[in-house]
Amino acid sequence: MYVRDAKNRDEVWLLDSLEELGLDDGSFRSRDYVIALDEESGEKAGFGRIRVHKTDEPFCEVTCVGVSERWRGQGVGAHVVERLVDRAAAEAFDTVYGFTSDHGYCAQFGFEPVDAEDLPAGPRTRLDGVRGDDADAIALRLDREAFSMPERLRERFKVAAPASAGDADPELTAEDFGYDEETPTKYSTNLRR
């Protein structure tokens, strides 16, 4: 398992995954995303985005972090967040923000809640926008040096594997679509002349 920057060819998968997980990215740009992949199969397991807001005082946001259901609970999301924090640092941001109601998840990495009135103007406006869709959202701030990866998540990521095939939906057959292979049709390949 590893995390890499998204490429243009990942756009369809990213858009489908955002829709599947009910995440909204009104200003989608694939180059802002990172993707977690299984080294052996190449299967995409998770993703996340870093968004730079170009306000009077630019700020950086970690957003749209999602993990496919088959890969949850294995540290995939944690490594996506780690990669996003590294990208923020590479773009000269010492502080990153997050705006979510799932603040417990973020707290394990060092994100700390910030009162709305203590936020600079740009992050405060962004929080107000997020609260339009998620009334329970709060602002979180992380200083780059405060990021910490729980060891349990680092170890899980090393051995991550998708949920077993028995947990997945069964493969569809022709009969699921109302097609009976015994009944000849003009498209049948089993017709005898």
PDB file of C-alpha atoms in Angstrom:
ATOM      1  CA  MET A   1       0.000   0.000   0.000  1.00  0.00           C
ATOM      2  CA  TYR A   2       1.270   3.465  -0.860  1.00  0.00           C
ATOM      3  CA  VAL A   3      -0.049   6.995  -1.419  1.00  0.00           C
ATOM      4  CA  ARG A   4       0.755   8.999  -4.545  1.00  0.00           C
ATOM      5  CA  ASP A   5      -0.382  12.206  -6.211  1.00  0.00           C
ATOM      6  CA  ALA A   6      -3.450  11.786  -8.407  1.00  0.00           C
ATOM      7  CA  LYS A   7      -3.028  11.827 -12.162  1.00  0.00           C
ATOM      8  CA  ASN A   8      -5.441  12.980 -14.869  1.00  0.00           C
ATOM      9  CA  ARG A   9      -6.350   9.352 -15.591  1.00  0.00           C
ATOM     10  CA  ASP A  10      -7.691   9.078 -12.012  1.00  0.00           C
ATOM     11  CA  GLU A  11     -10.412  11.714 -12.541  1.00  0.00           C
ATOM     12  CA  VAL A  12     -13.274   9.343 -13.337  1.00  0.00           C
ATOM     13  CA  TRP A  13     -12.489   7.126 -10.352  1.00  0.00           C
ATOM     14  CA  LEU A  14     -12.205  10.157  -8.066  1.00  0.00           C
ATOM     15  CA  LEU A  15     -15.506  11.641  -9.238  1.00  0.00           C
ATOM     16  CA  ASP A  16     -17.273   8.283  -8.894  1.00  0.00           C
ATOM     17  CA  SER A  17     -15.799   7.783  -5.416  1.00  0.00           C
ATOM     18  CA  LEU A  18     -16.794  11.266  -4.272  1.00  0.00           C
ATOM     19  CA  GLU A  19     -20.358  10.598  -5.420  1.00  0.00           C
ATOM     20  CA  GLU A  20     -20.438   7.120  -3.856  1.00  0.00           C
ATOM     21  CA  LEU A  21     -19.294   8.483  -0.484  1.00  0.00           C
ATOM     22  CA  GLY A  22     -21.574  11.515  -0.655  1.00  0.00           C
ATOM     23  CA  LEU A  23     -18.700  13.997  -0.615  1.00  0.00           C
ATOM     24  CA  ASP A  24     -19.105  17.317  -2.378  1.00  0.00           C
ATOM     25  CA  ASP A  25     -16.168  18.987  -4.081  1.00  0.00           C
ATOM     26  CA  GLY A  26     -17.573  22.017  -5.824  1.00  0.00           C
ATOM     27  CA  SER A  27     -14.161  23.046  -7.148  1.00  0.00           C
ATOM     28  CA  PHE A  28     -12.818  19.651  -8.254  1.00  0.00           C
ATOM     29  CA  ARG A  29      -9.264  19.524  -9.607  1.00  0.00           C
ATOM     30  CA  SER A  30      -7.692  16.078  -9.762  1.00  0.00           C
ATOM     31  CA  ARG A  31      -4.183  17.470  -9.324  1.00  0.00           C
ATOM     32  CA  ASP A  32      -5.107  18.535  -5.760  1.00  0.00           C
ATOM     33  CA  TYR A  33      -5.772  14.925  -4.735  1.00  0.00           C
ATOM     34  CA  VAL A  34      -3.668  12.057  -3.486  1.00  0.00           C
ATOM     35  CA  ILE A  35      -4.685   8.417  -3.867  1.00  0.00           C
ATOM     36  CA  ALA A  36      -3.872   5.347  -1.766  1.00  0.00           C
ATOM     37  CA  LEU A  37      -3.238   2.238  -3.863  1.00  0.00           C
ATOM     38  CA  ASP A  38      -2.598  -1.413  -3.210  1.00  0.00           C
ATOM     39  CA  GLU A  39       0.892  -2.221  -4.508  1.00  0.00           C
ATOM     40  CA  GLU A  40       0.014  -5.721  -5.664  1.00  0.00           C
ATOM     41  CA  SER A  41      -3.317  -5.237  -7.408  1.00  0.00           C
ATOM     42  CA  GLY A  42      -3.178  -1.511  -8.190  1.00  0.00           C
ATOM     43  CA  GLU A  43      -6.650  -1.182  -6.639  1.00  0.00           C
ATOM     44  CA  LYS A  44      -7.425   2.326  -5.438  1.00  0.00           C
ATOM     45  CA  ALA A  45      -8.330   2.308  -1.751  1.00  0.00           C
ATOM     46  CA  GLY A  46      -8.694   5.933  -0.657  1.00  0.00           C
ATOM     47  CA  PHE A  47      -8.139   9.562  -1.513  1.00  0.00           C
ATOM     48  CA  GLY A  48      -7.972  13.074  -0.122  1.00  0.00           C
ATOM     49  CA  ARG A  49      -7.541  16.632  -1.253  1.00  0.00           C
ATOM     50  CA  ILE A  50      -5.516  19.622  -0.234  1.00  0.00           C
ATOM     51  CA  ARG A  51      -7.225  22.870  -1.108  1.00  0.00           C
ATOM     52  CA  VAL A  52      -5.371  26.173  -1.092  1.00  0.00           C
ATOM     53  CA  HIS A  53      -7.712  29.116  -0.589  1.00  0.00           C
ATOM     54  CA  LYS A  54      -6.299  32.223  -2.226  1.00  0.00           C
ATOM     55  CA  THR A  55      -7.816  34.882   0.014  1.00  0.00           C
ATOM     56  CA  ASP A  56      -6.140  38.035   1.358  1.00  0.00           C
ATOM     57  CA  GLU A  57      -4.386  35.685   3.768  1.00  0.00           C
ATOM     58  CA  PRO A  58      -4.091  32.347   1.899  1.00  0.00           C
ATOM     59  CA  PHE A  59      -4.767  29.217   3.904  1.00  0.00           C
ATOM     60  CA  CYS A  60      -4.670  25.485   3.282  1.00  0.00           C
ATOM     61  CA  GLU A  61      -7.446  22.965   3.943  1.00  0.00           C
ATOM     62  CA  VAL A  62      -7.391  19.164   4.120  1.00  0.00           C
ATOM     63  CA  THR A  63     -10.704  18.047   2.651  1.00  0.00           C
ATOM     64  CA  CYS A  64     -12.594  15.266   0.887  1.00  0.00           C
ATOM     65  CA  VAL A  65     -10.782  12.413   2.632  1.00  0.00           C
ATOM     66  CA  GLY A  66     -12.495   9.144   1.806  1.00  0.00           C
ATOM     67  CA  VAL A  67     -11.741   5.434   1.962  1.00  0.00           C
ATOM     68  CA  SER A  68     -13.503   2.712  -0.006  1.00  0.00           C
ATOM     69  CA  GLU A  69     -15.573   0.497   2.254  1.00  0.00           C
ATOM     70  CA  ARG A  70     -13.439  -2.583   1.514  1.00  0.00           C
ATOM     71  CA  TRP A  71     -10.345  -0.787   2.857  1.00  0.00           C
ATOM     72  CA  ARG A  72     -11.663   0.904   6.003  1.00  0.00           C
ATOM     73  CA  GLY A  73     -10.091   0.395   9.414  1.00  0.00           C
ATOM     74  CA  GLN A  74      -6.624  -0.283   8.000  1.00  0.00           C
ATOM     75  CA  GLY A  75      -4.892   3.088   8.271  1.00  0.00           C
ATOM     76  CA  VAL A  76      -5.542   4.107   4.654  1.00  0.00           C
ATOM     77  CA  GLY A  77      -7.207   7.408   5.588  1.00  0.00           C
ATOM     78  CA  ALA A  78      -4.461   8.177   8.095  1.00  0.00           C
ATOM     79  CA  HIS A  79      -1.775   7.856   5.443  1.00  0.00           C
ATOM     80  CA  VAL A  80      -3.782   9.972   3.034  1.00  0.00           C
ATOM     81  CA  VAL A  81      -3.972  12.714   5.689  1.00  0.00           C
ATOM     82  CA  GLU A  82      -0.229  12.397   6.336  1.00  0.00           C
ATOM     83  CA  ARG A  83       0.545  12.837   2.642  1.00  0.00           C
ATOM     84  CA  LEU A  84      -1.761  15.877   2.458  1.00  0.00           C
ATOM     85  CA  VAL A  85      -0.029  17.517   5.426  1.00  0.00           C
ATOM     86  CA  ASP A  86       3.321  16.885   3.701  1.00  0.00           C
ATOM     87  CA  ARG A  87       2.000  18.509   0.507  1.00  0.00           C
ATOM     88  CA  ALA A  88       0.803  21.531   2.494  1.00  0.00           C
ATOM     89  CA  ALA A  89       4.299  21.879   3.956  1.00  0.00           C
ATOM     90  CA  ALA A  90       5.791  21.642   0.455  1.00  0.00           C
ATOM     91  CA  GLU A  91       3.556  24.568  -0.534  1.00  0.00           C
ATOM     92  CA  ALA A  92       4.924  26.563   2.441  1.00  0.00           C
ATOM     93  CA  PHE A  93       1.922  26.201   4.764  1.00  0.00           C
ATOM     94  CA  ASP A  94       2.907  25.597   8.374  1.00  0.00           C
ATOM     95  CA  THR A  95      -0.752  25.329   9.394  1.00  0.00           C
ATOM     96  CA  VAL A  96      -3.580  23.378   7.799  1.00  0.00           C
ATOM     97  CA  TYR A  97      -7.282  23.533   8.554  1.00  0.00           C
ATOM     98  CA  GLY A  98     -10.085  21.028   8.442  1.00  0.00           C
ATOM     99  CA  PHE A  99     -13.807  21.716   8.702  1.00  0.00           C
ATOM    100  CA  THR A 100     -15.854  18.702   9.747  1.00  0.00           C
ATOM    101  CA  SER A 101     -18.228  17.218  12.277  1.00  0.00           C
ATOM    102  CA  ASP A 102     -15.982  14.120  12.466  1.00  0.00           C
ATOM    103  CA  HIS A 103     -13.422  15.879  14.627  1.00  0.00           C
ATOM    104  CA  GLY A 104     -12.627  12.797  16.730  1.00  0.00           C
ATOM    105  CA  TYR A 105     -10.976  11.163  13.747  1.00  0.00           C
ATOM    106  CA  CYS A 106      -8.856  14.235  13.048  1.00  0.00           C
ATOM    107  CA  ALA A 107      -7.857  14.729  16.690  1.00  0.00           C
ATOM    108  CA  GLN A 108      -5.767  11.546  16.667  1.00  0.00           C
ATOM    109  CA  PHE A 109      -3.367  13.246  14.232  1.00  0.00           C
ATOM    110  CA  GLY A 110      -2.965  16.417  16.285  1.00  0.00           C
ATOM    111  CA  PHE A 111      -5.770  18.573  14.853  1.00  0.00           C
ATOM    112  CA  GLU A 112      -7.197  20.850  17.533  1.00  0.00           C
ATOM    113  CA  PRO A 113     -10.614  22.534  17.584  1.00  0.00           C
ATOM    114  CA  VAL A 114     -10.667  26.302  17.047  1.00  0.00           C
ATOM    115  CA  ASP A 115     -13.529  28.589  18.055  1.00  0.00           C
ATOM    116  CA  ALA A 116     -15.042  30.289  15.028  1.00  0.00           C
ATOM    117  CA  GLU A 117     -14.409  33.742  16.498  1.00  0.00           C
ATOM    118  CA  ASP A 118     -10.682  32.913  16.822  1.00  0.00           C
ATOM    119  CA  LEU A 119     -10.323  32.083  13.126  1.00  0.00           C
ATOM    120  CA  PRO A 120      -8.846  34.455  10.565  1.00  0.00           C
ATOM    121  CA  ALA A 121     -11.393  35.831   8.080  1.00  0.00           C
ATOM    122  CA  GLY A 122     -10.772  33.268   5.294  1.00  0.00           C
ATOM    123  CA  PRO A 123     -11.111  30.127   7.418  1.00  0.00           C
ATOM    124  CA  ARG A 124     -14.122  31.656   9.218  1.00  0.00           C
ATOM    125  CA  THR A 125     -15.889  32.206   5.892  1.00  0.00           C
ATOM    126  CA  ARG A 126     -15.050  28.648   4.811  1.00  0.00           C
ATOM    127  CA  LEU A 127     -16.443  27.247   8.082  1.00  0.00           C
ATOM    128  CA  ASP A 128     -19.682  29.148   7.519  1.00  0.00           C
ATOM    129  CA  GLY A 129     -19.920  27.618   4.040  1.00  0.00           C
ATOM    130  CA  VAL A 130     -19.296  24.083   5.319  1.00  0.00           C
ATOM    131  CA  ARG A 131     -21.918  24.547   8.032  1.00  0.00           C
ATOM    132  CA  GLY A 132     -24.457  25.153   5.274  1.00  0.00           C
ATOM    133  CA  ASP A 133     -24.206  21.411   4.509  1.00  0.00           C
ATOM    134  CA  ASP A 134     -23.061  20.124   7.919  1.00  0.00           C
ATOM    135  CA  ALA A 135     -24.490  22.159  10.800  1.00  0.00           C
ATOM    136  CA  ASP A 136     -22.309  20.311  13.332  1.00  0.00           C
ATOM    137  CA  ALA A 137     -19.016  21.091  11.570  1.00  0.00           C
ATOM    138  CA  ILE A 138     -16.256  22.745  13.550  1.00  0.00           C
ATOM    139  CA  ALA A 139     -12.926  24.237  12.538  1.00  0.00           C
ATOM    140  CA  LEU A 140      -9.782  22.259  13.258  1.00  0.00           C
ATOM    141  CA  ARG A 141      -6.216  23.478  13.005  1.00  0.00           C
ATOM    142  CA  LEU A 142      -2.996  21.523  12.772  1.00  0.00           C
ATOM    143  CA  ASP A 143       0.487  22.960  13.016  1.00  0.00           C
ATOM    144  CA  ARG A 144       2.710  20.890  10.755  1.00  0.00           C
ATOM    145  CA  GLU A 145       5.116  19.915  13.545  1.00  0.00           C
ATOM    146  CA  ALA A 146       2.196  18.679  15.676  1.00  0.00           C
ATOM    147  CA  PHE A 147       1.151  15.980  13.165  1.00  0.00           C
ATOM    148  CA  SER A 148       1.405  12.545  14.685  1.00  0.00           C
ATOM    149  CA  MET A 149       0.600   9.176  13.139  1.00  0.00           C
ATOM    150  CA  PRO A 150      -0.690   6.654  15.692  1.00  0.00           C
ATOM    151  CA  GLU A 151       1.568   3.602  15.547  1.00  0.00           C
ATOM    152  CA  ARG A 152      -1.437   1.257  15.329  1.00  0.00           C
ATOM    153  CA  LEU A 153      -2.479   2.921  12.056  1.00  0.00           C
ATOM    154  CA  ARG A 154       1.051   2.761  10.665  1.00  0.00           C
ATOM    155  CA  GLU A 155       1.180  -0.980  11.387  1.00  0.00           C
ATOM    156  CA  ARG A 156      -2.277  -1.656   9.907  1.00  0.00           C
ATOM    157  CA  PHE A 157      -1.311   0.173   6.720  1.00  0.00           C
ATOM    158  CA  LYS A 158       1.724  -2.079   6.237  1.00  0.00           C
ATOM    159  CA  VAL A 159      -0.511  -5.151   5.988  1.00  0.00           C
ATOM    160  CA  ALA A 160      -3.684  -3.571   4.563  1.00  0.00           C
ATOM    161  CA  ALA A 161      -5.841  -5.809   2.408  1.00  0.00           C
ATOM    162  CA  PRO A 162      -9.345  -5.407   1.002  1.00  0.00           C
ATOM    163  CA  ALA A 163     -12.270  -7.038   2.782  1.00  0.00           C
ATOM    164  CA  SER A 164     -12.679 -10.651   1.702  1.00  0.00           C
ATOM    165  CA  ALA A 165     -14.660 -11.481  -1.407  1.00  0.00           C
ATOM    166  CA  GLY A 166     -17.313 -13.114   0.788  1.00  0.00           C
ATOM    167  CA  ASP A 167     -18.114  -9.669   2.157  1.00  0.00           C
ATOM    168  CA  ALA A 168     -18.557  -8.184  -1.313  1.00  0.00           C
ATOM    169  CA  ASP A 169     -21.707  -8.224  -3.406  1.00  0.00           C
ATOM    170  CA  PRO A 170     -22.081 -11.415  -5.459  1.00  0.00           C
ATOM    171  CA  GLU A 171     -21.163 -11.256  -9.123  1.00  0.00           C
ATOM    172  CA  LEU A 172     -24.160 -10.662 -11.378  1.00  0.00           C
ATOM    173  CA  THR A 173     -25.146 -13.283 -13.938  1.00  0.00           C
ATOM    174  CA  ALA A 174     -27.124 -13.112 -17.181  1.00  0.00           C
ATOM    175  CA  GLU A 175     -30.203 -14.378 -15.301  1.00  0.00           C
ATOM    176  CA  ASP A 176     -30.048 -11.310 -13.022  1.00  0.00           C
ATOM    177  CA  PHE A 177     -30.885  -9.266 -16.120  1.00  0.00           C
ATOM    178  CA  GLY A 178     -33.741 -11.557 -17.216  1.00  0.00           C
ATOM    179  CA  TYR A 179     -31.735 -13.418 -19.832  1.00  0.00           C
ATOM    180  CA  ASP A 180     -32.200 -17.177 -19.970  1.00  0.00           C
ATOM    181  CA  GLU A 181     -29.331 -18.873 -21.803  1.00  0.00           C
ATOM    182  CA  GLU A 182     -31.565 -21.808 -22.786  1.00  0.00           C
ATOM    183  CA  THR A 183     -33.995 -19.636 -24.745  1.00  0.00           C
ATOM    184  CA  PRO A 184     -32.668 -18.815 -28.231  1.00  0.00           C
ATOM    185  CA  THR A 185     -32.594 -15.164 -29.263  1.00  0.00           C
ATOM    186  CA  LYS A 186     -31.207 -13.455 -32.337  1.00  0.00           C
ATOM    187  CA  TYR A 187     -28.094 -12.656 -30.262  1.00  0.00           C
ATOM    188  CA  SER A 188     -27.562 -16.171 -28.943  1.00  0.00           C
ATOM    189  CA  THR A 189     -24.319 -17.878 -29.764  1.00  0.00           C
ATOM    190  CA  ASN A 190     -25.780 -21.292 -29.016  1.00  0.00           C
ATOM    191  CA  LEU A 191     -28.142 -21.447 -32.021  1.00  0.00           C
ATOM    192  CA  ARG A 192     -27.764 -24.407 -34.337  1.00  0.00           C
ATOM    193  CA  ARG A 193     -28.477 -24.080 -38.014  1.00  0.00           C
TER     194      ARG A 193
END
